[in-house]
Amino acid sequence: MTIKIIGTGIGLPDKEVSNDELAALTGLDTSDEWIRTMTGIGYRRLCQTETLTDLSTTAARAALAEAELDGSQIDYLICSTVSPDTRTPSLACSVAERIKATCPAVDLNGACAGFIYAIDTAAALIAAGRAERILIVCSEKMSGLTDWTDRRTCVLFGDGSAACVVTAGNMLKYVHLQTQADSHVIRMDNGMGGNNPLARDQAPASFIHMEGQKVFKYAVNIIEAEVRRAFDVCDLTPESIDYYLLHQANLRIIDFAISRLKQPPEKFPTNIERFGNISSVSIPLLLHEMRQAGQVHPGDKFLLCAFGAGMTGGSAVLEWE
Ligand code: ACO
């Protein structure tokens, strides 16, 4: 007995920004052609007046509605985020306030691999008998972390939220997490020194800094290693997986996986063209969209794989119930 997903939901900002609009808004020397060719991104949603708590609450309420539960019936709430509205209270506590949940509520920072980290945590809590109905909300407002004068990073990210409700079941067949610690390749300092008179030299708050080519190499290596490990441990073949839900960081990374696994591109659904990289939101957003489109059926096997700042990584095998 592991877990199953009994409800999904999303919350997205209203404003869609095309590559051309982004170039005009920022005045950067970039183009739709460069961004599409190098990343596969065409559009992203960006918050204007919406807070991350707003998006998260919308996603949470939709997932709860499908699960036919209200907030008071959830017994654990996990938010995956690197961009909460406030350092304290946590995003999870802010969402709990809105949905009237009184259970434990905590934020988890696994960066772009956060959904798989949250699934692992939820499975452990359920296996330990510590919770029965867990709400996972993955939410990012990357627009607030991005340096909008840096064309190497600001074209990549978007904002959004995706939630799911999990309970005991047999859907999760395998999960594996890892960290290959490297604190430089993707980094953002948070200026925690404040005005401490004993620590005046603390690094000031900064925007996301990323060494793109190193991240690219890490990503393709981890996807290959994680996928092969899942095949070995679960005695699976590439053909036996119906859908590969990969972190949506760059279409060229996904194309690499397609060529390595020699599987049809239809098995690799994407949403990066419409939403850019929304960190840990990307995979649960994909799953929700596939369900909405009627593409998910009992017995379908999914291999999820993500990598993120840290560097974190992970994979999971789900068989839909
Ligand atoms: N528009 C036009 N030109 C650009 C842009 C842009 N938006 N961005 C970079 N360039 C230029 C650079 O200035 C550089 O020009 P120069 O040689 O004259 O200085 C040239 O393009 C090549 O730049 P690189 O940064 O070397 O480009 P690269 O081939 O590495 O592609 C990219 C950049 C797309 C970011 C790539 O490195 C990548 O996708 N890496 C993976 C990043 C990733 O997955 N990030 C995810 C975020 S974190 C996470 O999700 C885990």
Short mmCIF file of C-alpha atoms and ligand atoms in Angstrom, two decimals:
data_model
loop_
_atom_site.label_atom_id
_atom_site.label_comp_id
_atom_site.label_asym_id
_atom_site.label_seq_id
_atom_site.Cartn_x
_atom_site.Cartn_y
_atom_site.Cartn_z
CA MET A 1 0.00 0.00 0.00
CA THR A 2 1.46 3.36 -1.00
CA ILE A 3 -0.55 6.35 -2.20
CA LYS A 4 -2.96 7.37 -4.91
CA ILE A 5 -3.93 10.76 -6.31
CA ILE A 6 -7.64 11.47 -5.88
CA GLY A 7 -7.84 15.07 -7.06
CA THR A 8 -5.81 17.61 -9.04
CA GLY A 9 -6.18 21.33 -9.65
CA ILE A 10 -4.27 24.33 -10.98
CA GLY A 11 -4.08 28.08 -10.43
CA LEU A 12 -2.49 30.28 -13.09
CA PRO A 13 -1.96 34.03 -13.44
CA ASP A 14 -4.26 35.70 -15.99
CA LYS A 15 -1.47 37.41 -17.90
CA GLU A 16 0.17 35.46 -20.71
CA VAL A 17 3.35 37.03 -22.07
CA SER A 18 4.74 36.00 -25.46
CA ASN A 19 8.45 36.09 -26.26
CA ASP A 20 7.96 39.21 -28.37
CA GLU A 21 6.05 40.92 -25.54
CA LEU A 22 8.79 39.96 -23.08
CA ALA A 23 11.43 41.49 -25.34
CA ALA A 24 9.37 44.69 -25.64
CA LEU A 25 8.63 44.84 -21.89
CA THR A 26 12.26 44.42 -20.85
CA GLY A 27 14.04 46.10 -23.74
CA LEU A 28 16.41 43.13 -23.86
CA ASP A 29 18.28 42.10 -26.98
CA THR A 30 16.45 38.79 -27.48
CA SER A 31 13.96 37.34 -29.94
CA ASP A 32 11.14 34.86 -30.30
CA GLU A 33 13.38 32.88 -32.64
CA TRP A 34 16.28 32.61 -30.15
CA ILE A 35 14.06 31.69 -27.22
CA ARG A 36 12.04 29.11 -29.17
CA THR A 37 15.10 27.54 -30.80
CA MET A 38 17.20 27.39 -27.64
CA THR A 39 14.48 26.49 -25.10
CA GLY A 40 11.17 25.60 -26.78
CA ILE A 41 9.42 28.36 -24.82
CA GLY A 42 6.83 30.54 -26.57
CA TYR A 43 4.83 32.02 -23.69
CA ARG A 44 4.76 32.18 -19.92
CA ARG A 45 2.15 33.30 -17.37
CA LEU A 46 3.32 36.12 -15.10
CA CYS A 47 1.66 37.47 -11.97
CA GLN A 48 0.43 41.05 -11.99
CA THR A 49 -1.87 41.49 -9.00
CA GLU A 50 -2.05 37.82 -8.01
CA THR A 51 -0.08 36.62 -4.99
CA LEU A 52 1.34 33.12 -4.79
CA THR A 53 -1.16 32.44 -2.02
CA ASP A 54 -3.97 33.37 -4.46
CA LEU A 55 -2.74 30.93 -7.13
CA SER A 56 -2.10 28.21 -4.55
CA THR A 57 -5.54 28.58 -3.01
CA THR A 58 -7.20 28.30 -6.43
CA ALA A 59 -5.23 25.12 -7.19
CA ALA A 60 -5.86 23.68 -3.72
CA ARG A 61 -9.61 24.32 -3.85
CA ALA A 62 -9.89 22.66 -7.28
CA ALA A 63 -7.99 19.56 -6.13
CA LEU A 64 -10.06 19.35 -2.94
CA ALA A 65 -13.30 19.73 -4.91
CA GLU A 66 -12.41 16.78 -7.14
CA ALA A 67 -11.50 14.74 -4.06
CA GLU A 68 -14.83 15.78 -2.49
CA LEU A 69 -13.06 17.10 0.57
CA ASP A 70 -12.88 20.46 2.25
CA GLY A 71 -9.82 21.96 3.88
CA SER A 72 -10.85 20.86 7.37
CA GLN A 73 -10.68 17.20 6.28
CA ILE A 74 -7.05 17.34 5.17
CA ASP A 75 -4.63 16.04 7.77
CA TYR A 76 -1.35 17.27 6.24
CA LEU A 77 -0.58 20.16 3.91
CA ILE A 78 2.73 20.34 2.03
CA CYS A 79 3.64 23.27 -0.21
CA SER A 80 6.58 22.90 -2.59
CA THR A 81 8.02 26.34 -3.29
CA VAL A 82 11.19 28.41 -3.48
CA SER A 83 9.26 31.67 -3.78
CA PRO A 84 6.72 31.99 -0.94
CA ASP A 85 4.96 35.35 -0.53
CA THR A 86 6.42 35.67 2.96
CA ARG A 87 9.39 34.07 4.68
CA THR A 88 7.09 33.50 7.60
CA PRO A 89 4.34 32.42 7.74
CA SER A 90 5.07 29.67 5.26
CA LEU A 91 3.08 29.45 2.05
CA ALA A 92 1.49 26.30 3.49
CA CYS A 93 0.22 28.23 6.51
CA SER A 94 -1.15 31.00 4.28
CA VAL A 95 -3.00 28.43 2.17
CA ALA A 96 -4.24 26.67 5.33
CA GLU A 97 -5.74 29.95 6.50
CA ARG A 98 -7.62 30.40 3.21
CA ILE A 99 -8.97 26.83 2.98
CA LYS A 100 -9.65 26.59 6.72
CA ALA A 101 -7.27 23.68 7.31
CA THR A 102 -5.96 23.19 10.84
CA CYS A 103 -3.63 20.24 10.18
CA PRO A 104 0.20 20.47 10.08
CA ALA A 105 1.21 22.76 7.22
CA VAL A 106 4.79 23.06 6.02
CA ASP A 107 6.83 24.30 3.05
CA LEU A 108 9.33 22.04 1.32
CA ASN A 109 12.16 23.36 -0.87
CA GLY A 110 13.28 20.68 -3.31
CA ALA A 111 13.47 23.29 -6.10
CA CYS A 112 12.31 21.95 -9.45
CA ALA A 113 12.26 18.38 -8.09
CA GLY A 114 9.89 19.50 -5.31
CA PHE A 115 6.82 17.60 -6.51
CA ILE A 116 8.66 14.26 -6.34
CA TYR A 117 10.09 15.20 -2.93
CA ALA A 118 6.56 16.03 -1.75
CA ILE A 119 5.16 12.75 -3.10
CA ASP A 120 7.91 10.89 -1.22
CA THR A 121 7.13 12.76 2.00
CA ALA A 122 3.40 12.15 1.61
CA ALA A 123 3.96 8.43 0.99
CA ALA A 124 6.13 8.19 4.12
CA LEU A 125 3.55 10.01 6.27
CA ILE A 126 0.76 7.75 5.04
CA ALA A 127 2.87 4.60 5.45
CA ALA A 128 3.70 5.64 9.02
CA GLY A 129 0.03 6.13 9.81
CA ARG A 130 0.62 9.83 10.49
CA ALA A 131 -1.82 11.10 7.89
CA GLU A 132 -4.63 9.83 5.65
CA ARG A 133 -5.47 12.72 3.33
CA ILE A 134 -2.61 14.96 2.24
CA LEU A 135 -2.82 18.10 0.13
CA ILE A 136 0.29 18.84 -1.95
CA VAL A 137 0.49 22.29 -3.52
CA CYS A 138 3.41 23.13 -5.83
CA SER A 139 3.59 26.87 -6.42
CA GLU A 140 6.12 29.29 -7.84
CA LYS A 141 6.26 32.98 -8.54
CA MET A 142 9.56 32.85 -10.40
CA SER A 143 8.95 36.36 -11.76
CA GLY A 144 9.86 37.70 -8.32
CA LEU A 145 13.22 35.90 -8.22
CA THR A 146 14.33 36.66 -11.75
CA ASP A 147 16.72 39.38 -12.85
CA TRP A 148 14.74 41.04 -15.62
CA THR A 149 17.92 42.61 -17.01
CA ASP A 150 19.53 39.18 -17.58
CA ARG A 151 18.44 37.67 -20.91
CA ARG A 152 20.13 34.36 -20.05
CA THR A 153 17.63 33.61 -17.27
CA CYS A 154 14.55 35.83 -17.40
CA VAL A 155 13.22 34.28 -20.62
CA LEU A 156 13.08 30.83 -19.01
CA PHE A 157 10.65 31.06 -16.12
CA GLY A 158 6.94 31.46 -15.43
CA ASP A 159 4.50 31.60 -12.51
CA GLY A 160 1.76 29.17 -11.49
CA SER A 161 0.45 26.55 -9.10
CA ALA A 162 -0.66 22.91 -9.30
CA ALA A 163 -2.10 20.84 -6.47
CA CYS A 164 -3.11 17.27 -5.77
CA VAL A 165 -4.77 15.36 -2.96
CA VAL A 166 -3.26 12.00 -2.06
CA THR A 167 -4.50 9.20 0.12
CA ALA A 168 -3.62 5.52 0.70
CA GLY A 169 -3.55 3.46 -2.50
CA ASN A 170 -1.32 1.51 -4.86
CA MET A 171 -0.50 4.14 -7.47
CA LEU A 172 3.08 4.92 -6.43
CA LYS A 173 5.30 1.99 -7.47
CA TYR A 174 8.70 3.57 -6.99
CA VAL A 175 10.31 6.77 -5.85
CA HIS A 176 13.97 7.74 -5.66
CA LEU A 177 15.52 11.05 -4.60
CA GLN A 178 19.06 12.33 -4.72
CA THR A 179 21.23 15.37 -4.18
CA GLN A 180 24.47 16.17 -6.00
CA ALA A 181 25.36 19.14 -3.86
CA ASP A 182 26.62 22.13 -5.82
CA SER A 183 25.78 25.47 -4.30
CA HIS A 184 26.94 27.60 -7.24
CA VAL A 185 25.40 26.27 -10.43
CA ILE A 186 21.96 27.68 -9.55
CA ARG A 187 21.98 30.13 -6.67
CA MET A 188 20.11 32.99 -5.11
CA ASP A 189 21.31 34.68 -1.91
CA ASN A 190 18.60 35.83 0.44
CA GLY A 191 20.31 38.58 2.44
CA MET A 192 19.59 36.93 5.78
CA GLY A 193 22.24 39.04 7.50
CA GLY A 194 19.67 41.76 7.99
CA ASN A 195 21.07 44.43 10.26
CA ASN A 196 22.84 42.03 12.63
CA PRO A 197 25.73 44.15 13.97
CA LEU A 198 27.90 41.00 14.18
CA ALA A 199 27.39 39.94 10.54
CA ARG A 200 27.60 43.03 8.39
CA ASP A 201 29.27 41.17 5.54
CA GLN A 202 26.40 38.79 4.82
CA ALA A 203 25.62 38.51 1.10
CA PRO A 204 22.81 40.86 0.11
CA ALA A 205 19.61 39.58 -1.46
CA SER A 206 20.11 38.74 -5.12
CA PHE A 207 18.33 37.33 -8.14
CA ILE A 208 18.65 33.84 -9.58
CA HIS A 209 22.08 33.16 -10.99
CA MET A 210 22.41 30.12 -13.22
CA GLU A 211 25.28 28.54 -15.10
CA GLY A 212 23.10 27.36 -17.98
CA GLN A 213 25.45 24.95 -19.69
CA LYS A 214 26.39 23.21 -16.42
CA VAL A 215 22.70 22.87 -15.54
CA PHE A 216 22.02 21.45 -19.00
CA LYS A 217 24.74 18.78 -18.57
CA TYR A 218 23.56 17.92 -15.07
CA ALA A 219 19.98 17.63 -16.32
CA VAL A 220 20.67 15.21 -19.13
CA ASN A 221 22.89 13.07 -16.89
CA ILE A 222 20.39 12.87 -14.08
CA ILE A 223 17.47 12.07 -16.36
CA GLU A 224 19.39 9.23 -17.93
CA ALA A 225 20.64 7.88 -14.57
CA GLU A 226 17.27 8.19 -12.83
CA VAL A 227 15.32 6.62 -15.66
CA ARG A 228 17.74 3.68 -16.01
CA ARG A 229 17.64 3.12 -12.24
CA ALA A 230 13.84 3.07 -12.25
CA PHE A 231 13.86 0.55 -15.10
CA ASP A 232 16.32 -1.69 -13.23
CA VAL A 233 14.63 -1.55 -9.82
CA CYS A 234 11.08 -1.92 -11.17
CA ASP A 235 12.02 -4.38 -13.93
CA LEU A 236 10.59 -2.09 -16.60
CA THR A 237 11.53 -1.41 -20.20
CA PRO A 238 11.30 1.94 -22.01
CA GLU A 239 8.36 0.49 -23.97
CA SER A 240 6.43 -0.40 -20.81
CA ILE A 241 6.08 3.26 -19.78
CA ASP A 242 3.07 5.04 -21.30
CA TYR A 243 4.11 8.58 -20.43
CA TYR A 244 7.36 10.22 -19.37
CA LEU A 245 6.60 13.36 -17.36
CA LEU A 246 9.90 15.22 -17.31
CA HIS A 247 10.67 18.55 -15.67
CA GLN A 248 9.92 21.26 -18.21
CA ALA A 249 13.19 23.23 -18.16
CA ASN A 250 14.21 23.15 -21.81
CA LEU A 251 12.70 21.32 -24.78
CA ARG A 252 16.19 20.35 -25.91
CA ILE A 253 16.67 18.44 -22.65
CA ILE A 254 13.41 16.56 -23.29
CA ASP A 255 14.47 15.90 -26.91
CA PHE A 256 17.69 14.41 -25.58
CA ALA A 257 15.70 12.00 -23.39
CA ILE A 258 13.49 11.03 -26.33
CA SER A 259 16.53 10.18 -28.44
CA ARG A 260 18.27 8.26 -25.65
CA LEU A 261 15.19 6.20 -24.76
CA LYS A 262 14.22 5.71 -28.41
CA GLN A 263 10.55 6.18 -27.60
CA PRO A 264 7.89 8.08 -29.58
CA PRO A 265 7.68 11.82 -28.76
CA GLU A 266 3.95 11.36 -27.96
CA LYS A 267 5.05 9.60 -24.77
CA PHE A 268 6.70 12.84 -23.61
CA PRO A 269 3.92 15.38 -23.07
CA THR A 270 5.12 18.97 -22.72
CA ASN A 271 3.71 22.31 -21.67
CA ILE A 272 6.94 24.33 -21.75
CA GLU A 273 5.88 26.09 -24.98
CA ARG A 274 2.90 27.66 -23.18
CA PHE A 275 4.19 28.07 -19.63
CA GLY A 276 8.00 28.10 -19.62
CA ASN A 277 9.73 26.58 -16.60
CA ILE A 278 7.57 26.82 -13.44
CA SER A 279 9.95 24.77 -11.31
CA SER A 280 8.14 22.08 -9.25
CA VAL A 281 4.79 23.09 -10.75
CA SER A 282 5.68 21.77 -14.21
CA ILE A 283 5.02 18.06 -13.64
CA PRO A 284 1.75 18.27 -11.62
CA LEU A 285 0.51 20.87 -14.13
CA LEU A 286 1.23 18.42 -16.95
CA LEU A 287 -0.59 15.65 -15.10
CA HIS A 288 -3.62 17.85 -14.49
CA GLU A 289 -3.77 18.95 -18.13
CA MET A 290 -3.55 15.35 -19.33
CA ARG A 291 -6.39 14.36 -17.02
CA GLN A 292 -8.50 17.29 -18.21
CA ALA A 293 -7.87 16.19 -21.81
CA GLY A 294 -9.05 12.63 -21.00
CA GLN A 295 -5.59 11.19 -21.70
CA VAL A 296 -5.15 9.38 -18.37
CA HIS A 297 -6.66 5.93 -17.91
CA PRO A 298 -6.47 3.24 -15.21
CA GLY A 299 -3.38 1.13 -15.75
CA ASP A 300 -1.39 3.87 -17.48
CA LYS A 301 2.23 3.88 -16.31
CA PHE A 302 4.01 7.20 -15.76
CA LEU A 303 7.67 7.82 -15.16
CA LEU A 304 8.23 11.20 -13.53
CA CYS A 305 11.73 12.69 -13.47
CA ALA A 306 12.92 16.10 -12.30
CA PHE A 307 16.10 17.96 -11.40
CA GLY A 308 16.57 21.28 -9.67
CA ALA A 309 18.75 23.74 -7.83
CA GLY A 310 20.78 22.16 -5.10
CA MET A 311 21.27 20.14 -7.21
CA THR A 312 18.31 17.94 -6.37
CA GLY A 313 16.95 15.14 -8.48
CA GLY A 314 14.37 12.42 -8.37
CA SER A 315 12.08 10.07 -10.17
CA ALA A 316 8.86 8.19 -9.51
CA VAL A 317 6.80 5.52 -11.22
CA LEU A 318 3.02 5.85 -10.99
CA GLU A 319 0.42 3.40 -12.26
CA TRP A 320 -2.90 5.20 -12.51
CA GLU A 321 -5.77 3.66 -10.51
N1 ACO B 1 18.38 35.93 -26.30
C1 ACO B 1 19.39 36.08 -27.16
N2 ACO B 1 20.64 35.66 -26.91
C2 ACO B 1 20.85 35.06 -25.72
C3 ACO B 1 19.85 34.88 -24.77
C4 ACO B 1 18.56 35.35 -25.10
N3 ACO B 1 17.51 35.22 -24.26
N4 ACO B 1 20.37 34.25 -23.70
C5 ACO B 1 21.66 34.04 -23.95
N5 ACO B 1 21.96 34.55 -25.18
C6 ACO B 1 23.25 34.56 -25.84
C7 ACO B 1 24.37 34.71 -24.83
O1 ACO B 1 24.57 36.06 -24.46
C8 ACO B 1 25.50 34.14 -25.59
O2 ACO B 1 25.98 35.10 -26.49
P1 ACO B 1 27.51 35.53 -26.43
O3 ACO B 1 28.27 34.28 -26.77
O4 ACO B 1 27.60 36.60 -27.48
O5 ACO B 1 27.75 36.00 -25.05
C9 ACO B 1 24.87 33.02 -26.42
O6 ACO B 1 23.47 33.31 -26.46
C10 ACO B 1 25.07 31.67 -25.79
O7 ACO B 1 24.76 31.79 -24.41
P2 ACO B 1 24.79 30.56 -23.43
O8 ACO B 1 24.32 30.99 -22.09
O9 ACO B 1 26.13 29.91 -23.53
O10 ACO B 1 23.69 29.67 -24.17
P3 ACO B 1 23.36 28.16 -24.00
O11 ACO B 1 23.63 27.45 -25.25
O12 ACO B 1 23.94 27.58 -22.75
O13 ACO B 1 21.77 28.22 -23.81
C11 ACO B 1 20.21 28.07 -22.02
C12 ACO B 1 21.27 28.92 -22.68
C13 ACO B 1 19.02 27.98 -22.96
C14 ACO B 1 19.78 28.73 -20.72
C15 ACO B 1 20.79 26.68 -21.76
O14 ACO B 1 22.05 26.78 -21.14
C16 ACO B 1 19.90 25.86 -20.90
O15 ACO B 1 18.75 25.61 -21.20
N6 ACO B 1 20.44 25.35 -19.79
C17 ACO B 1 19.67 24.60 -18.88
C18 ACO B 1 19.02 25.57 -18.01
C19 ACO B 1 17.92 24.96 -17.25
O16 ACO B 1 17.52 23.85 -17.40
N7 ACO B 1 17.45 25.79 -16.41
C20 ACO B 1 16.43 25.39 -15.61
C21 ACO B 1 16.38 26.33 -14.48
S1 ACO B 1 16.74 25.63 -13.05
C22 ACO B 1 15.86 24.28 -13.05
O17 ACO B 1 14.79 24.20 -13.59
C23 ACO B 1 16.45 23.21 -12.42
#
